Short mmCIF file of C-alpha atoms in Angstrom, two decimals:
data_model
loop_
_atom_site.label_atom_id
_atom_site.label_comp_id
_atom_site.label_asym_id
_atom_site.label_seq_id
_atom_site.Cartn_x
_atom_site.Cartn_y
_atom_site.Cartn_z
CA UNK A 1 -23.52 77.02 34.82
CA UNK A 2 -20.19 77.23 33.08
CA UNK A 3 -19.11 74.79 30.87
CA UNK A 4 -15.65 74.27 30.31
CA UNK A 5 -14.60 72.21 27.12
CA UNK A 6 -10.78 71.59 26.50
CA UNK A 7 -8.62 69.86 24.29
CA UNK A 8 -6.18 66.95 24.99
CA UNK A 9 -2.66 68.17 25.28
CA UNK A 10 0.18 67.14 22.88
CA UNK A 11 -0.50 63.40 21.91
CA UNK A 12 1.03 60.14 20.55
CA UNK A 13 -1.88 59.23 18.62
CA UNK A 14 -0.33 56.15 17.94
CA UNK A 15 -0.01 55.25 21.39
CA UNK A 16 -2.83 57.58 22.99
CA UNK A 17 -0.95 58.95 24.93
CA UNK A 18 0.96 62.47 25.92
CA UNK A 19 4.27 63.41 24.94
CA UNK A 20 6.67 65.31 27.68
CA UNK A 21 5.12 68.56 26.27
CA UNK A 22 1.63 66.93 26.27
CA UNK A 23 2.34 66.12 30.05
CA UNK A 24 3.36 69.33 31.18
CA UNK A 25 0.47 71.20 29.28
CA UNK A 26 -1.78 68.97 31.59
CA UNK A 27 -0.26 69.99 34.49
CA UNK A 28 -0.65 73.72 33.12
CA UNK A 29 -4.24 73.27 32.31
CA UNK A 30 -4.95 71.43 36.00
CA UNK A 31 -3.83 74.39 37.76
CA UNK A 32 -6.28 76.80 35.80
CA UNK A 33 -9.00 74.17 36.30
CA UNK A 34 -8.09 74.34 40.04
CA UNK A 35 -8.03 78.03 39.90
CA UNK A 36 -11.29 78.23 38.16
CA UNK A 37 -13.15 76.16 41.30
CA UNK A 38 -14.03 73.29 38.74
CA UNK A 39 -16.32 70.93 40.73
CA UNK A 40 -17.51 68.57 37.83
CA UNK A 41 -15.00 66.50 35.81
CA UNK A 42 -15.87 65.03 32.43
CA UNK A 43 -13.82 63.16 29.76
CA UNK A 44 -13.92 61.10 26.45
CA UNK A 45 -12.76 57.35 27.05
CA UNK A 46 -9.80 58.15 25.08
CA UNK A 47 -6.04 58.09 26.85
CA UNK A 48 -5.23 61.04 26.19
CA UNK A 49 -7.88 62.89 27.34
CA UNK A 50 -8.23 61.02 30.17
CA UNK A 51 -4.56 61.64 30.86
CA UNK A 52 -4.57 65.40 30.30
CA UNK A 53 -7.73 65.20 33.17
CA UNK A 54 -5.78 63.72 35.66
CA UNK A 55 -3.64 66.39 36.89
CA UNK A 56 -7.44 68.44 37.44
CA UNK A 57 -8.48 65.64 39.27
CA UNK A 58 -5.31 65.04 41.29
CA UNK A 59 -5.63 68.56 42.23
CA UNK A 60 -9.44 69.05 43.13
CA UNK A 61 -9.88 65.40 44.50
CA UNK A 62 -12.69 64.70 42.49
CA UNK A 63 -13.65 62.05 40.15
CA UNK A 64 -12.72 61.83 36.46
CA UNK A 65 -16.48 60.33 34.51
CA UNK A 66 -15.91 59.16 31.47
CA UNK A 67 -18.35 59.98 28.38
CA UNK A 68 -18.48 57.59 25.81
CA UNK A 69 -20.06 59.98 23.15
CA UNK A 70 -17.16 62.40 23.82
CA UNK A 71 -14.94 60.45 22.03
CA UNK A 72 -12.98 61.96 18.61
CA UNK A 73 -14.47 61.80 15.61
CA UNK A 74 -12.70 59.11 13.48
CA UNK A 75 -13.90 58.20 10.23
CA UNK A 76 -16.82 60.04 9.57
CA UNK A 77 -14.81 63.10 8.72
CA UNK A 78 -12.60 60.93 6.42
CA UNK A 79 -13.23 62.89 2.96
CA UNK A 80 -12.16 61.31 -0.81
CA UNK A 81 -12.52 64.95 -1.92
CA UNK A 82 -10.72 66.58 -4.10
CA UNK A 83 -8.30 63.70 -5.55
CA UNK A 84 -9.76 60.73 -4.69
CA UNK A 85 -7.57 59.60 -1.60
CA UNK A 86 -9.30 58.96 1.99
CA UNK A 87 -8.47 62.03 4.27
CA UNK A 88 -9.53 63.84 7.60
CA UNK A 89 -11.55 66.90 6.73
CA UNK A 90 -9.37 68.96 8.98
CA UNK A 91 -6.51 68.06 6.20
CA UNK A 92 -8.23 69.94 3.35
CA UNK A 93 -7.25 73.58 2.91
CA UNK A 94 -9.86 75.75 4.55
CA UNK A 95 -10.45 78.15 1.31
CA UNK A 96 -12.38 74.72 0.46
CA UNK A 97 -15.33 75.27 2.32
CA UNK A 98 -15.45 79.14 1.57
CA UNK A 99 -14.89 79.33 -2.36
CA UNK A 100 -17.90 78.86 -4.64
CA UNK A 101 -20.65 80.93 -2.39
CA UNK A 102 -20.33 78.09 0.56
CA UNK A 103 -19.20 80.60 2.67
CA UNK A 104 -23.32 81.57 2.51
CA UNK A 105 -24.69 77.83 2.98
CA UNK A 106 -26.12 78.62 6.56
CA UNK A 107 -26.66 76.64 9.40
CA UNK A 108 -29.00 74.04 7.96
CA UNK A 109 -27.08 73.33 4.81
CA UNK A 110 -23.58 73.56 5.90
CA UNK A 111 -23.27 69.33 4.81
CA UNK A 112 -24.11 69.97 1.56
CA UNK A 113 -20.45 71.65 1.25
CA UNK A 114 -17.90 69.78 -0.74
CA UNK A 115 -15.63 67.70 1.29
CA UNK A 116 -18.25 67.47 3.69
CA UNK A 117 -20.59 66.40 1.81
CA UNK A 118 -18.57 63.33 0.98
CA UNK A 119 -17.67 62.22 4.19
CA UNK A 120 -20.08 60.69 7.20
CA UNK A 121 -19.51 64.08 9.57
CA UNK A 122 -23.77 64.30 8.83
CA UNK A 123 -23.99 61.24 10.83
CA UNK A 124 -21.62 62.04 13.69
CA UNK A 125 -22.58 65.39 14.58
CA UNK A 126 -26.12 64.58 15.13
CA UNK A 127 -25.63 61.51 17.00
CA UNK A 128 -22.71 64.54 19.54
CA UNK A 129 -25.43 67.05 19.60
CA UNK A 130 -28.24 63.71 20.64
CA UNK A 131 -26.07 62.45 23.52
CA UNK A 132 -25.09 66.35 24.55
CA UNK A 133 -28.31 67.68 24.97
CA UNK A 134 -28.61 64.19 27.36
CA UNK A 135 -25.10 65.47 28.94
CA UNK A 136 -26.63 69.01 29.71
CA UNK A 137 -30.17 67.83 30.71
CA UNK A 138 -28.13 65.65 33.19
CA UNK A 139 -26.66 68.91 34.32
CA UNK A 140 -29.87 70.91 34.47
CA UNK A 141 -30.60 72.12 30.92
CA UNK A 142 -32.78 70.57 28.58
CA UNK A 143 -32.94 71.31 24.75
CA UNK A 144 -36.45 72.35 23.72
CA UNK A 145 -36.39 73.74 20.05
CA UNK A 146 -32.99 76.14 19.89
CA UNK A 147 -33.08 77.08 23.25
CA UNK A 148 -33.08 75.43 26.89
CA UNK A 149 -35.44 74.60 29.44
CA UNK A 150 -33.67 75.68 32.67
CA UNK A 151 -34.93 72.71 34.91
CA UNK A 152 -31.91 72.51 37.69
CA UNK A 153 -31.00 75.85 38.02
CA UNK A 154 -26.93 75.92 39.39
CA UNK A 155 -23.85 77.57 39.55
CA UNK A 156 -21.67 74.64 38.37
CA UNK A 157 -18.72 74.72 36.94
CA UNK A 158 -18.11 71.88 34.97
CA UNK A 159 -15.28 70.43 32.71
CA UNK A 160 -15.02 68.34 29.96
CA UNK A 161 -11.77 66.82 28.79
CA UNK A 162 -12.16 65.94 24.63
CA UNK A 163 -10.76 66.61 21.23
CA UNK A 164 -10.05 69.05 18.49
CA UNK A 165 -12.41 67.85 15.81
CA UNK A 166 -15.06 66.62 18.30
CA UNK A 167 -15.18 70.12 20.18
CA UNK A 168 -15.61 71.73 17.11
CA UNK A 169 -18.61 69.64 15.81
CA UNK A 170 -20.13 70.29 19.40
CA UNK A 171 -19.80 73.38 19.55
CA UNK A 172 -21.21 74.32 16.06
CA UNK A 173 -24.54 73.01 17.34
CA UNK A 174 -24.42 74.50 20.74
CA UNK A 175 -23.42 77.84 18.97
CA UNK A 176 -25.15 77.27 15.68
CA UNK A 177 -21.75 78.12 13.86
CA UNK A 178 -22.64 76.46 10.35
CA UNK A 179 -20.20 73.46 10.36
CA UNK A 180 -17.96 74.24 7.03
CA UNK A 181 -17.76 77.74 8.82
CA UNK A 182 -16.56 76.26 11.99
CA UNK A 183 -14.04 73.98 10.05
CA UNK A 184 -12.71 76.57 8.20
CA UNK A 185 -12.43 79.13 10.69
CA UNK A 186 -11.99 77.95 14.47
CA UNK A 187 -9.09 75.60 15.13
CA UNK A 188 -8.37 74.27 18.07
CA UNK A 189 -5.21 74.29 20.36
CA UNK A 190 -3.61 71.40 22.82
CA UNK A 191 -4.97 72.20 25.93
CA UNK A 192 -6.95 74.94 24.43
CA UNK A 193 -10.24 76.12 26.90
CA UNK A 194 -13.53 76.82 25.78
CA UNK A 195 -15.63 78.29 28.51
CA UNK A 196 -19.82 78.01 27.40
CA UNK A 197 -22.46 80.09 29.77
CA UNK A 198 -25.58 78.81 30.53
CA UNK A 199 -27.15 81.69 32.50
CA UNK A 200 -29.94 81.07 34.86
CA UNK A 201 -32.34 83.65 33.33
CA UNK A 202 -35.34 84.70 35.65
CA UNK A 203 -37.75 83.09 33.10
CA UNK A 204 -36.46 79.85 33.11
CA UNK A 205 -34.95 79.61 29.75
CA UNK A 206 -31.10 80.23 27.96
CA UNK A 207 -28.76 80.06 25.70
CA UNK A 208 -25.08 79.12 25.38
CA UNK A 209 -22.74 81.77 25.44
CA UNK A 210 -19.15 81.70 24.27
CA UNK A 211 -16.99 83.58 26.50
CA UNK A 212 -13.57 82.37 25.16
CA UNK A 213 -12.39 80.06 22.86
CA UNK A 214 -9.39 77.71 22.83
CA UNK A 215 -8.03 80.13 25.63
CA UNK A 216 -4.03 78.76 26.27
CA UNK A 217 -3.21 81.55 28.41
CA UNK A 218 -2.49 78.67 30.72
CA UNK A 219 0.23 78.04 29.03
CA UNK A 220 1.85 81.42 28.64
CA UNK A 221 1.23 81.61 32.88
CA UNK A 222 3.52 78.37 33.13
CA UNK A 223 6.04 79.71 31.03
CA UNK A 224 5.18 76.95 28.10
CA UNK A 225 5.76 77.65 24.48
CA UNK A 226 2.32 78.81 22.61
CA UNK A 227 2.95 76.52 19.44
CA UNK A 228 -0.14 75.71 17.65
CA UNK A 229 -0.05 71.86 17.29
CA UNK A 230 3.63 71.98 17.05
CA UNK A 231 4.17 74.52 14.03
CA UNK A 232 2.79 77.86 14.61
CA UNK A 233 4.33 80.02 17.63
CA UNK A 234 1.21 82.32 18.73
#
């Protein structure tokens, strides 16, 4: 199975909605997904994910199902670190989760990080990796210790239409990427794809795989400017 997670394209998040650009990365993105032989469509509850599904869906006749537990993460990453003031975690300069040996926490004790440690993320990240391992059982693959039981074995490919900050936390479990280390390091695009193997090993049990991340070569195909979030031309 391939699992395919992607980013909302370029929102009103006062609204939840897409802006013009938003709307035509969706569009850019839903030929890709059509491309790609998608046959499973996913999304969080959210409008704009739900909007930058549609063109997929409009394009592969299938269904958009909506995931509650796919929706962002709001605020349980809200941090009052370093100055006192209520703030996403993605706000804080990423040298914050690096400096002072955190960079070496590991997997198990990447919450004890400052900035992290102050916020709820703890909370939220085990409740996305408790309803995704009910997501991928659904699809075949259960979680049984750090690996998966292979108990539907298929050739699926399935997508899942979500967020920056969400993705991120998901993947850090599904990849065991230590969660200051995934903050720090791995941002995440409008539109961007993630593509995650589950291979049907002979012996009945896997892995994920990443095979790309945040992947906007979509975009670059439509002739579509490669800003990151609106700032940084890639």
């Amino acid at each position: 199975m391939l699992l395919y997670i992607i980013r909302h394209g370029d929102p009103i998040y006062e609204t939840d909605t897409l802006t013009k650009r938003g709307k035509l990365q969706a569009e850019a993105v839903g030929k890709r997904i059509f491309h790609s032989k998608i046959n499973k469509i996913f999304s969080s509850p959210m409008g704009r994910a739900k909007e930058t599904a549609a063109p997929s869906c409009r394009l592969l006749n299938l269904e958009c199902n909506i995931e509650e537990w796919a929706h962002e993460i709001e605020d349980e990453r809200l941090t009052p670190f370093p100055d006192g003031e209520l703030k996403s975690i993605t706000k804080l300069q990423n040298t914050y989760f690096l400096e002072n040996n955190y960079a070496n926490l590991g997997y198990k004790k990447a919450f004890e990080c400052q900035g992290i440690n102050q916020s709820r993320m703890k909370e939220k990240v085990d409740f996305i990796e408790k309803e995704g391992n009910k997501f991928l059982e659904r699809l075949g693959y259960k979680k049984e210790g750090d690996i998966y039981r292979i108990i539907k074995p298929n050739d699926d490919k399935v997508a899942l239409f979500c967020h920056a900050a969400f993705s991120r936390a998901w993947i850090s479990r599904l990849l065991h990427i230590p969660l200051n280390i995934m903050w720090a390091s791995f941002n995440y695009t409008h539109t961007g794809v993630t593509i995650i193997e589950f291979k049907n090993n002979k012996n009945g049990i896997t892995a994920p795989t990443c095979l790309c991340y945040s992947d906007m070569s979509h975009l670059y195909e439509q002739k579509l400017d490669l800003k990151y979030d609106n700032e940084t031309e890639l």
